[in-house]
Amino acid sequence: GYNREEDAWDYNSSKALILHLVDKVSRGGNFLLDIGPDAHGKIPPIMQERLLQIGSWLKVNGEAIYNTVKWKTPCQWSEGKQDYKPSGHSGMDIMLKLTVSPDSGYAVKELFFTYNPEKNALYAIFPKYPSDRKIILRDSGLSKNARITFLATGQTLKWKNKNGYVEIKLPEFDPNLIKNQEAYTLKIEM
């Protein structure tokens, strides 16, 4: 809610808020934001900005959120320790530590999963665009006829089974085509 003593750094970034949304939905939950008006009944500009940024991301990636349910595993972790606990006030949102900016030796949530049973579509949401343009799914069970689409561009992606995993090749990163850079979504039609 509104607190006139707060400064810009007291608010989460749009990336942190979107990753919290994705994390909650991947675990079968809902995400509630407390947006409060100021003394004049207006929503403060920083809150308006965050809501518009979340809305912009949902316009592109919303099908991975709306009408989805929890998948058999909510996320895929990288290598490393998964028991991160913040020490004191680090100034960084814990979701960013668990996804894009881990402390040394700690794992990150590489992928979040949601599922739409009506479409028989699995969604893999990743917070960081990999420099090698490869996404590795370790436990997917894809059929040979599965189709993978990158929601940001609508492109159908090439993929292959490799050593028991699925390797998906992403397109070159083009900021003119990929407008929302808080998180990226693959639609996997089983």
Coordinates of N, CA and C in Angstrom, one line a residue:
G1 N 0.8 -1.2 0.0 CA 0.0 0.0 0.0 C 0.9 1.2 0.0
Y2 N 0.2 2.4 -0.1 CA 0.9 3.7 -0.2 C 1.5 4.0 1.2
N3 N 2.8 4.5 1.1 CA 3.5 5.0 2.3 C 4.3 6.1 1.9
R4 N 4.0 7.3 2.3 CA 4.7 8.5 1.8 C 6.1 8.6 2.2
E5 N 6.6 7.7 3.1 CA 8.0 7.7 3.5 C 8.8 6.8 2.6
E6 N 8.2 6.1 1.7 CA 8.9 5.2 0.8 C 9.6 6.0 -0.4
D7 N 10.7 5.4 -0.8 CA 11.5 5.9 -1.9 C 11.4 4.9 -3.0
A8 N 12.0 5.2 -4.2 CA 11.9 4.3 -5.4 C 12.6 3.0 -5.1
W9 N 13.6 3.0 -4.3 CA 14.3 1.7 -4.0 C 13.6 0.8 -3.0
D10 N 12.5 1.3 -2.4 CA 11.7 0.5 -1.6 C 10.7 -0.4 -2.4
Y11 N 10.6 -0.2 -3.7 CA 9.7 -0.9 -4.5 C 10.4 -2.0 -5.3
N12 N 9.8 -3.1 -5.5 CA 10.4 -4.2 -6.3 C 10.4 -3.7 -7.8
S13 N 11.3 -4.2 -8.5 CA 11.4 -4.0 -9.9 C 10.3 -4.8 -10.6
S14 N 10.0 -4.4 -11.9 CA 9.0 -5.2 -12.6 C 9.5 -6.6 -12.8
K15 N 10.8 -6.8 -13.0 CA 11.3 -8.1 -13.2 C 11.0 -9.0 -11.9
A16 N 11.3 -8.4 -10.8 CA 11.1 -9.2 -9.5 C 9.6 -9.5 -9.4
L17 N 8.8 -8.5 -9.6 CA 7.3 -8.8 -9.5 C 6.8 -9.8 -10.5
I18 N 7.3 -9.8 -11.7 CA 6.9 -10.8 -12.7 C 7.4 -12.2 -12.3
L19 N 8.6 -12.2 -11.8 CA 9.2 -13.5 -11.4 C 8.4 -14.1 -10.2
H20 N 8.0 -13.2 -9.3 CA 7.2 -13.6 -8.1 C 5.8 -14.2 -8.6
L21 N 5.2 -13.5 -9.6 CA 4.0 -14.0 -10.2 C 4.1 -15.3 -10.8
V22 N 5.2 -15.5 -11.6 CA 5.4 -16.8 -12.3 C 5.7 -17.9 -11.3
D23 N 6.5 -17.6 -10.2 CA 6.8 -18.6 -9.2 C 5.5 -19.0 -8.5
K24 N 4.7 -18.1 -8.1 CA 3.4 -18.4 -7.4 C 2.5 -19.3 -8.3
V25 N 2.3 -18.9 -9.5 CA 1.4 -19.6 -10.5 C 2.0 -21.0 -10.7
S26 N 3.3 -21.1 -10.9 CA 3.9 -22.4 -11.1 C 3.7 -23.4 -10.0
R27 N 3.5 -22.9 -8.8 CA 3.2 -23.7 -7.6 C 1.7 -23.8 -7.3
G28 N 0.9 -23.4 -8.3 CA -0.6 -23.5 -8.1 C -1.2 -22.4 -7.3
G29 N -0.5 -21.3 -7.1 CA -1.0 -20.3 -6.3 C -1.5 -19.0 -7.1
N30 N -1.9 -18.0 -6.4 CA -2.3 -16.7 -6.9 C -1.3 -15.7 -6.4
F31 N -1.2 -14.6 -7.1 CA -0.3 -13.5 -6.7 C -1.2 -12.2 -6.5
L32 N -1.1 -11.7 -5.3 CA -1.9 -10.5 -4.9 C -0.9 -9.4 -4.6
L33 N -1.2 -8.3 -5.3 CA -0.4 -7.0 -5.2 C -1.2 -6.1 -4.3
D34 N -0.6 -5.4 -3.4 CA -1.3 -4.4 -2.6 C -1.0 -3.0 -3.2
I35 N -1.9 -2.5 -4.0 CA -1.8 -1.1 -4.6 C -2.7 -0.2 -3.9
G36 N -2.1 0.8 -3.2 CA -3.0 1.7 -2.4 C -2.9 3.2 -2.9
P37 N -4.0 3.9 -2.9 CA -3.9 5.3 -3.3 C -3.3 6.2 -2.3
D38 N -2.8 7.3 -2.7 CA -2.2 8.3 -1.8 C -3.3 9.1 -1.1
A39 N -3.0 10.1 -0.4 CA -4.0 10.9 0.3 C -5.0 11.6 -0.6
H40 N -4.6 11.8 -1.9 CA -5.5 12.4 -2.8 C -6.3 11.4 -3.6
G41 N -6.2 10.2 -3.3 CA -7.0 9.1 -4.0 C -6.3 8.7 -5.3
K42 N -5.1 9.0 -5.5 CA -4.4 8.7 -6.8 C -3.4 7.5 -6.5
I43 N -3.3 6.7 -7.5 CA -2.3 5.6 -7.4 C -0.9 6.3 -7.8
P44 N 0.1 6.1 -6.9 CA 1.4 6.8 -7.2 C 2.0 6.3 -8.5
P45 N 2.7 7.2 -9.2 CA 3.2 6.9 -10.5 C 4.1 5.6 -10.6
I46 N 4.9 5.4 -9.5 CA 5.8 4.2 -9.5 C 4.9 2.9 -9.5
M47 N 3.8 2.9 -8.8 CA 2.9 1.7 -8.8 C 2.2 1.6 -10.1
Q48 N 1.8 2.7 -10.7 CA 1.2 2.7 -12.0 C 2.2 2.0 -13.1
E49 N 3.4 2.5 -13.0 CA 4.4 2.0 -13.9 C 4.6 0.5 -13.8
R50 N 4.7 0.0 -12.5 CA 4.9 -1.5 -12.3 C 3.7 -2.2 -12.9
L51 N 2.4 -1.7 -12.6 CA 1.3 -2.4 -13.2 C 1.2 -2.4 -14.7
L52 N 1.6 -1.3 -15.3 CA 1.7 -1.3 -16.8 C 2.8 -2.2 -17.3
Q53 N 3.9 -2.4 -16.6 CA 4.9 -3.3 -17.1 C 4.5 -4.7 -16.9
I54 N 3.8 -5.1 -15.8 CA 3.3 -6.4 -15.7 C 2.3 -6.7 -16.7
G55 N 1.4 -5.7 -17.0 CA 0.4 -5.9 -18.0 C 1.0 -6.1 -19.4
S56 N 2.1 -5.4 -19.7 CA 2.7 -5.5 -21.0 C 3.3 -6.9 -21.1
W57 N 3.9 -7.4 -20.1 CA 4.5 -8.8 -20.1 C 3.4 -9.8 -20.3
L58 N 2.2 -9.6 -19.6 CA 1.1 -10.5 -19.7 C 0.5 -10.5 -21.1
K59 N 0.5 -9.4 -21.7 CA 0.0 -9.3 -23.1 C 0.7 -10.3 -24.0
V60 N 2.0 -10.5 -23.8 CA 2.8 -11.4 -24.7 C 2.7 -12.8 -24.1
N61 N 2.9 -12.9 -22.8 CA 3.1 -14.2 -22.1 C 1.9 -14.7 -21.3
G62 N 0.8 -14.0 -21.3 CA -0.3 -14.3 -20.4 C -0.9 -15.7 -20.6
E63 N -0.8 -16.3 -21.7 CA -1.3 -17.7 -21.9 C -0.6 -18.7 -21.0
A64 N 0.6 -18.4 -20.6 CA 1.4 -19.2 -19.7 C 0.9 -19.0 -18.2
I65 N 0.1 -18.1 -18.0 CA -0.4 -17.7 -16.6 C -1.9 -18.0 -16.5
Y66 N -2.7 -17.4 -17.4 CA -4.1 -17.6 -17.3 C -4.6 -19.0 -17.6
N67 N -5.5 -19.5 -16.9 CA -6.1 -20.9 -17.1 C -5.1 -22.0 -17.1
T68 N -4.0 -21.8 -16.3 CA -3.0 -22.8 -16.2 C -3.1 -23.4 -14.8
V69 N -2.5 -24.6 -14.7 CA -2.4 -25.3 -13.4 C -0.9 -25.7 -13.2
K70 N -0.7 -26.1 -12.0 CA 0.6 -26.6 -11.6 C 1.0 -27.8 -12.4
W71 N 2.2 -27.8 -12.8 CA 2.8 -29.0 -13.5 C 3.4 -29.9 -12.5
K72 N 3.8 -31.1 -12.9 CA 4.3 -32.1 -11.9 C 5.5 -31.6 -11.1
T73 N 6.3 -30.7 -11.7 CA 7.4 -30.0 -11.0 C 7.2 -28.5 -11.3
P74 N 7.2 -27.7 -10.3 CA 7.0 -26.3 -10.6 C 8.2 -25.6 -11.2
C75 N 9.4 -26.1 -11.0 CA 10.6 -25.5 -11.6 C 11.7 -26.4 -11.8
Q76 N 12.7 -26.0 -12.6 CA 13.9 -26.7 -12.8 C 15.1 -25.9 -12.3
W77 N 15.8 -26.6 -11.4 CA 17.0 -25.9 -10.7 C 18.3 -26.2 -11.5
S78 N 19.2 -25.2 -11.4 CA 20.6 -25.5 -11.9 C 21.3 -26.2 -10.9
E79 N 22.6 -26.5 -11.2 CA 23.5 -27.2 -10.2 C 23.8 -26.2 -9.1
G80 N 24.0 -26.7 -7.9 CA 24.3 -25.9 -6.7 C 23.4 -26.1 -5.6
K81 N 23.7 -25.4 -4.5 CA 22.8 -25.5 -3.3 C 21.5 -24.8 -3.5
Q82 N 20.4 -25.5 -3.0 CA 19.1 -24.9 -3.2 C 18.5 -24.4 -1.8
D83 N 19.4 -24.1 -0.9 CA 18.9 -23.7 0.4 C 19.2 -22.3 0.8
Y84 N 19.2 -21.4 -0.2 CA 19.6 -20.0 0.0 C 18.7 -19.3 1.0
K85 N 19.3 -18.6 2.0 CA 18.6 -17.8 3.0 C 19.3 -16.5 3.0
P86 N 18.5 -15.4 2.9 CA 19.1 -14.1 2.9 C 19.7 -13.8 4.3
S87 N 20.8 -13.1 4.3 CA 21.5 -12.7 5.5 C 21.3 -11.2 5.7
G88 N 20.5 -10.8 6.6 CA 20.2 -9.4 6.9 C 19.5 -8.7 5.7
H89 N 19.7 -7.5 5.6 CA 19.0 -6.7 4.5 C 20.0 -6.5 3.3
S90 N 19.9 -7.4 2.3 CA 20.9 -7.3 1.2 C 20.5 -6.3 0.2
G91 N 19.3 -5.8 0.3 CA 18.8 -4.8 -0.7 C 18.4 -5.3 -2.0
M92 N 18.4 -6.7 -2.1 CA 18.0 -7.3 -3.4 C 16.9 -8.3 -3.0
D93 N 15.8 -8.3 -3.9 CA 14.7 -9.2 -3.7 C 15.2 -10.6 -3.8
I94 N 14.6 -11.4 -2.9 CA 15.1 -12.8 -2.8 C 14.8 -13.6 -4.1
M95 N 13.7 -13.2 -4.9 CA 13.4 -13.9 -6.1 C 14.5 -13.7 -7.1
L96 N 15.1 -12.5 -7.1 CA 16.2 -12.2 -8.0 C 17.5 -13.1 -7.6
K97 N 17.7 -13.3 -6.3 CA 18.8 -14.2 -5.9 C 18.5 -15.6 -6.3
L98 N 17.3 -16.0 -6.4 CA 16.9 -17.4 -6.7 C 16.8 -17.6 -8.2
T99 N 16.9 -16.6 -9.0 CA 16.8 -16.7 -10.5 C 17.9 -16.2 -11.3
V100 N 18.3 -14.9 -11.1 CA 19.3 -14.3 -12.0 C 20.6 -13.8 -11.4
S101 N 20.6 -13.7 -10.1 CA 21.8 -13.2 -9.4 C 22.1 -13.9 -8.1
P102 N 22.5 -15.2 -8.3 CA 22.7 -16.0 -7.1 C 24.1 -15.7 -6.4
D103 N 24.2 -16.0 -5.2 CA 25.4 -16.0 -4.5 C 26.2 -17.2 -5.0
S104 N 27.5 -17.1 -4.9 CA 28.4 -18.2 -5.3 C 28.1 -19.5 -4.7
G105 N 28.0 -20.6 -5.5 CA 27.7 -21.9 -5.0 C 26.2 -22.2 -4.9
Y106 N 25.3 -21.3 -5.1 CA 23.9 -21.5 -5.0 C 23.3 -21.7 -6.4
A107 N 22.3 -22.6 -6.4 CA 21.5 -22.9 -7.6 C 20.5 -21.8 -7.9
V108 N 20.1 -21.8 -9.1 CA 19.0 -20.8 -9.5 C 17.8 -21.6 -10.1
K109 N 16.7 -21.1 -10.0 CA 15.5 -21.6 -10.7 C 15.6 -21.2 -12.2
E110 N 16.0 -22.1 -13.0 CA 16.3 -21.9 -14.5 C 15.0 -21.7 -15.2
L111 N 14.0 -22.6 -14.9 CA 12.8 -22.6 -15.6 C 11.6 -22.8 -14.6
F112 N 10.5 -22.2 -14.9 CA 9.3 -22.4 -14.2 C 8.3 -23.0 -15.1
F113 N 7.5 -23.9 -14.6 CA 6.5 -24.6 -15.5 C 5.1 -24.4 -15.1
T114 N 4.2 -24.2 -16.1 CA 2.8 -24.2 -15.9 C 2.2 -25.0 -17.0
Y115 N 0.9 -25.4 -16.8 CA 0.3 -26.4 -17.8 C -1.1 -26.0 -18.0
N116 N -1.5 -26.0 -19.3 CA -2.9 -25.7 -19.6 C -3.5 -27.1 -20.1
P117 N -4.3 -27.7 -19.3 CA -4.9 -29.0 -19.7 C -5.8 -29.0 -20.9
E118 N -6.5 -27.9 -21.1 CA -7.4 -27.8 -22.3 C -6.6 -27.8 -23.6
K119 N -5.5 -27.1 -23.6 CA -4.7 -27.0 -24.8 C -3.6 -28.1 -24.8
N120 N -3.5 -28.9 -23.8 CA -2.4 -29.9 -23.6 C -1.0 -29.2 -23.9
A121 N -0.9 -28.0 -23.3 CA 0.3 -27.2 -23.5 C 1.1 -27.0 -22.2
L122 N 2.4 -27.3 -22.2 CA 3.3 -27.0 -21.1 C 4.0 -25.7 -21.4
Y123 N 4.1 -24.9 -20.4 CA 4.8 -23.6 -20.6 C 6.1 -23.6 -19.8
A124 N 7.2 -23.3 -20.4 CA 8.5 -23.2 -19.7 C 8.9 -21.7 -19.7
I125 N 8.9 -21.1 -18.5 CA 9.2 -19.7 -18.4 C 10.6 -19.5 -17.8
F126 N 11.5 -18.8 -18.5 CA 12.9 -18.7 -18.0 C 13.2 -17.2 -17.8
P127 N 13.8 -16.9 -16.7 CA 14.1 -15.5 -16.3 C 15.3 -14.9 -17.0
K128 N 16.2 -15.7 -17.6 CA 17.4 -15.2 -18.2 C 17.6 -15.8 -19.5
Y129 N 17.9 -14.9 -20.5 CA 18.1 -15.4 -21.9 C 19.5 -16.0 -22.0
P130 N 19.7 -17.3 -22.2 CA 21.0 -17.9 -22.2 C 21.9 -17.4 -23.3
S131 N 23.1 -17.1 -23.0 CA 24.1 -16.6 -24.1 C 24.3 -17.6 -25.2
D132 N 24.2 -18.9 -24.8 CA 24.4 -20.0 -25.9 C 23.1 -20.3 -26.6
R133 N 22.0 -19.6 -26.3 CA 20.7 -19.7 -26.9 C 20.2 -21.1 -26.8
K134 N 20.5 -21.9 -25.8 CA 20.0 -23.2 -25.6 C 19.3 -23.3 -24.2
I135 N 18.1 -24.0 -24.3 CA 17.3 -24.3 -23.1 C 17.4 -25.8 -23.0
I136 N 17.7 -26.3 -21.9 CA 17.8 -27.8 -21.6 C 16.6 -28.1 -20.7
L137 N 15.7 -29.0 -21.2 CA 14.7 -29.6 -20.3 C 15.1 -30.9 -19.8
R138 N 15.2 -31.1 -18.5 CA 15.7 -32.4 -18.0 C 14.6 -33.4 -17.8
D139 N 13.4 -33.0 -17.6 CA 12.3 -34.0 -17.3 C 11.1 -33.6 -18.0
S140 N 11.0 -33.8 -19.4 CA 9.9 -33.3 -20.1 C 9.0 -34.4 -20.7
G141 N 9.6 -35.5 -21.2 CA 8.8 -36.5 -21.8 C 8.1 -36.1 -23.0
L142 N 8.8 -35.4 -23.9 CA 8.2 -34.9 -25.2 C 8.0 -36.0 -26.2
S143 N 6.9 -35.9 -26.9 CA 6.7 -36.8 -28.0 C 7.4 -36.3 -29.2
K144 N 7.6 -37.2 -30.2 CA 8.3 -36.8 -31.4 C 7.6 -35.7 -32.2
N145 N 6.3 -35.6 -31.9 CA 5.5 -34.6 -32.7 C 5.3 -33.3 -31.9
A146 N 6.0 -33.1 -30.8 CA 5.8 -31.9 -29.9 C 6.2 -30.7 -30.7
R147 N 5.5 -29.6 -30.5 CA 5.8 -28.3 -31.2 C 6.2 -27.3 -30.1
I148 N 7.3 -26.6 -30.3 CA 7.7 -25.6 -29.3 C 7.7 -24.2 -30.0
T149 N 7.0 -23.3 -29.3 CA 6.9 -22.0 -29.8 C 7.5 -21.0 -28.8
F150 N 8.2 -20.0 -29.3 CA 8.7 -18.9 -28.5 C 7.6 -17.8 -28.5
L151 N 7.0 -17.6 -27.4 CA 5.8 -16.6 -27.4 C 6.2 -15.2 -27.7
A152 N 7.4 -14.8 -27.4 CA 7.8 -13.4 -27.7 C 7.8 -13.1 -29.2
T153 N 8.1 -14.0 -30.0 CA 8.2 -13.8 -31.4 C 7.2 -14.6 -32.3
G154 N 6.6 -15.6 -31.6 CA 5.7 -16.5 -32.3 C 6.4 -17.6 -33.2
Q155 N 7.8 -17.6 -33.1 CA 8.6 -18.6 -33.9 C 8.4 -20.0 -33.3
T156 N 8.4 -21.0 -34.3 CA 8.5 -22.4 -33.9 C 10.0 -22.7 -33.8
L157 N 10.3 -23.3 -32.7 CA 11.8 -23.6 -32.5 C 12.1 -25.0 -32.8
K158 N 13.4 -25.2 -33.1 CA 13.9 -26.5 -33.3 C 14.4 -27.1 -32.0
W159 N 14.2 -28.4 -31.8 CA 14.6 -29.1 -30.6 C 15.0 -30.5 -30.9
K160 N 15.8 -31.1 -30.0 CA 16.2 -32.5 -30.2 C 16.4 -33.1 -28.9
N161 N 16.3 -34.4 -28.9 CA 16.6 -35.2 -27.7 C 18.1 -35.4 -27.7
K162 N 18.7 -35.2 -26.6 CA 20.2 -35.3 -26.5 C 20.5 -35.8 -25.1
N163 N 21.1 -37.0 -25.1 CA 21.6 -37.6 -23.8 C 20.4 -37.7 -22.8
G164 N 19.2 -38.0 -23.2 CA 18.1 -38.1 -22.2 C 17.4 -36.8 -21.9
Y165 N 17.9 -35.7 -22.4 CA 17.4 -34.4 -22.2 C 16.8 -33.8 -23.5
V166 N 16.0 -32.8 -23.4 CA 15.6 -32.1 -24.6 C 16.3 -30.7 -24.7
E167 N 17.0 -30.5 -25.8 CA 17.7 -29.3 -26.1 C 16.9 -28.5 -27.1
I168 N 16.6 -27.2 -26.7 CA 15.8 -26.3 -27.5 C 16.7 -25.2 -27.9
K169 N 16.7 -24.9 -29.2 CA 17.5 -23.8 -29.8 C 16.7 -22.5 -29.9
L170 N 17.1 -21.5 -29.2 CA 16.4 -20.2 -29.2 C 16.9 -19.3 -30.4
P171 N 16.1 -18.4 -30.8 CA 16.6 -17.5 -31.9 C 17.6 -16.5 -31.3
E172 N 18.3 -15.9 -32.2 CA 19.2 -14.8 -31.8 C 18.4 -13.8 -31.0
F173 N 19.0 -13.2 -30.0 CA 18.3 -12.2 -29.2 C 18.2 -10.9 -30.0
D174 N 17.0 -10.4 -30.3 CA 16.8 -9.2 -31.0 C 15.9 -8.3 -30.1
P175 N 16.4 -7.3 -29.5 CA 15.5 -6.4 -28.6 C 14.4 -5.7 -29.4
N176 N 14.5 -5.7 -30.7 CA 13.4 -5.1 -31.5 C 12.2 -6.0 -31.6
L177 N 12.5 -7.3 -31.5 CA 11.4 -8.3 -31.5 C 11.0 -8.8 -30.2
I178 N 11.9 -8.8 -29.2 CA 11.7 -9.3 -27.9 C 11.6 -8.1 -27.0
K179 N 10.4 -7.6 -26.9 CA 10.2 -6.3 -26.1 C 10.2 -6.5 -24.6
N180 N 9.6 -7.5 -24.1 CA 9.5 -7.8 -22.7 C 10.7 -8.7 -22.3
Q181 N 11.6 -8.1 -21.5 CA 12.8 -8.9 -21.1 C 12.9 -9.3 -19.7
E182 N 11.7 -9.2 -19.0 CA 11.7 -9.6 -17.6 C 11.7 -11.2 -17.4
A183 N 11.1 -11.9 -18.4 CA 11.1 -13.3 -18.4 C 10.6 -13.7 -19.8
Y184 N 10.9 -14.9 -20.2 CA 10.6 -15.4 -21.6 C 9.9 -16.7 -21.5
T185 N 9.0 -17.0 -22.5 CA 8.2 -18.2 -22.4 C 8.2 -19.0 -23.6
L186 N 8.3 -20.4 -23.4 CA 8.2 -21.4 -24.4 C 6.9 -22.1 -24.2
K187 N 6.1 -22.3 -25.3 CA 4.9 -23.1 -25.3 C 5.2 -24.4 -25.9
I188 N 5.0 -25.5 -25.2 CA 5.3 -26.8 -25.7 C 4.0 -27.6 -25.8
E189 N 3.6 -27.7 -27.1 CA 2.4 -28.5 -27.4 C 2.7 -29.9 -27.5
M190 N 2.2 -30.7 -26.5 CA 2.6 -32.1 -26.4 C 1.9 -32.9 -27.5

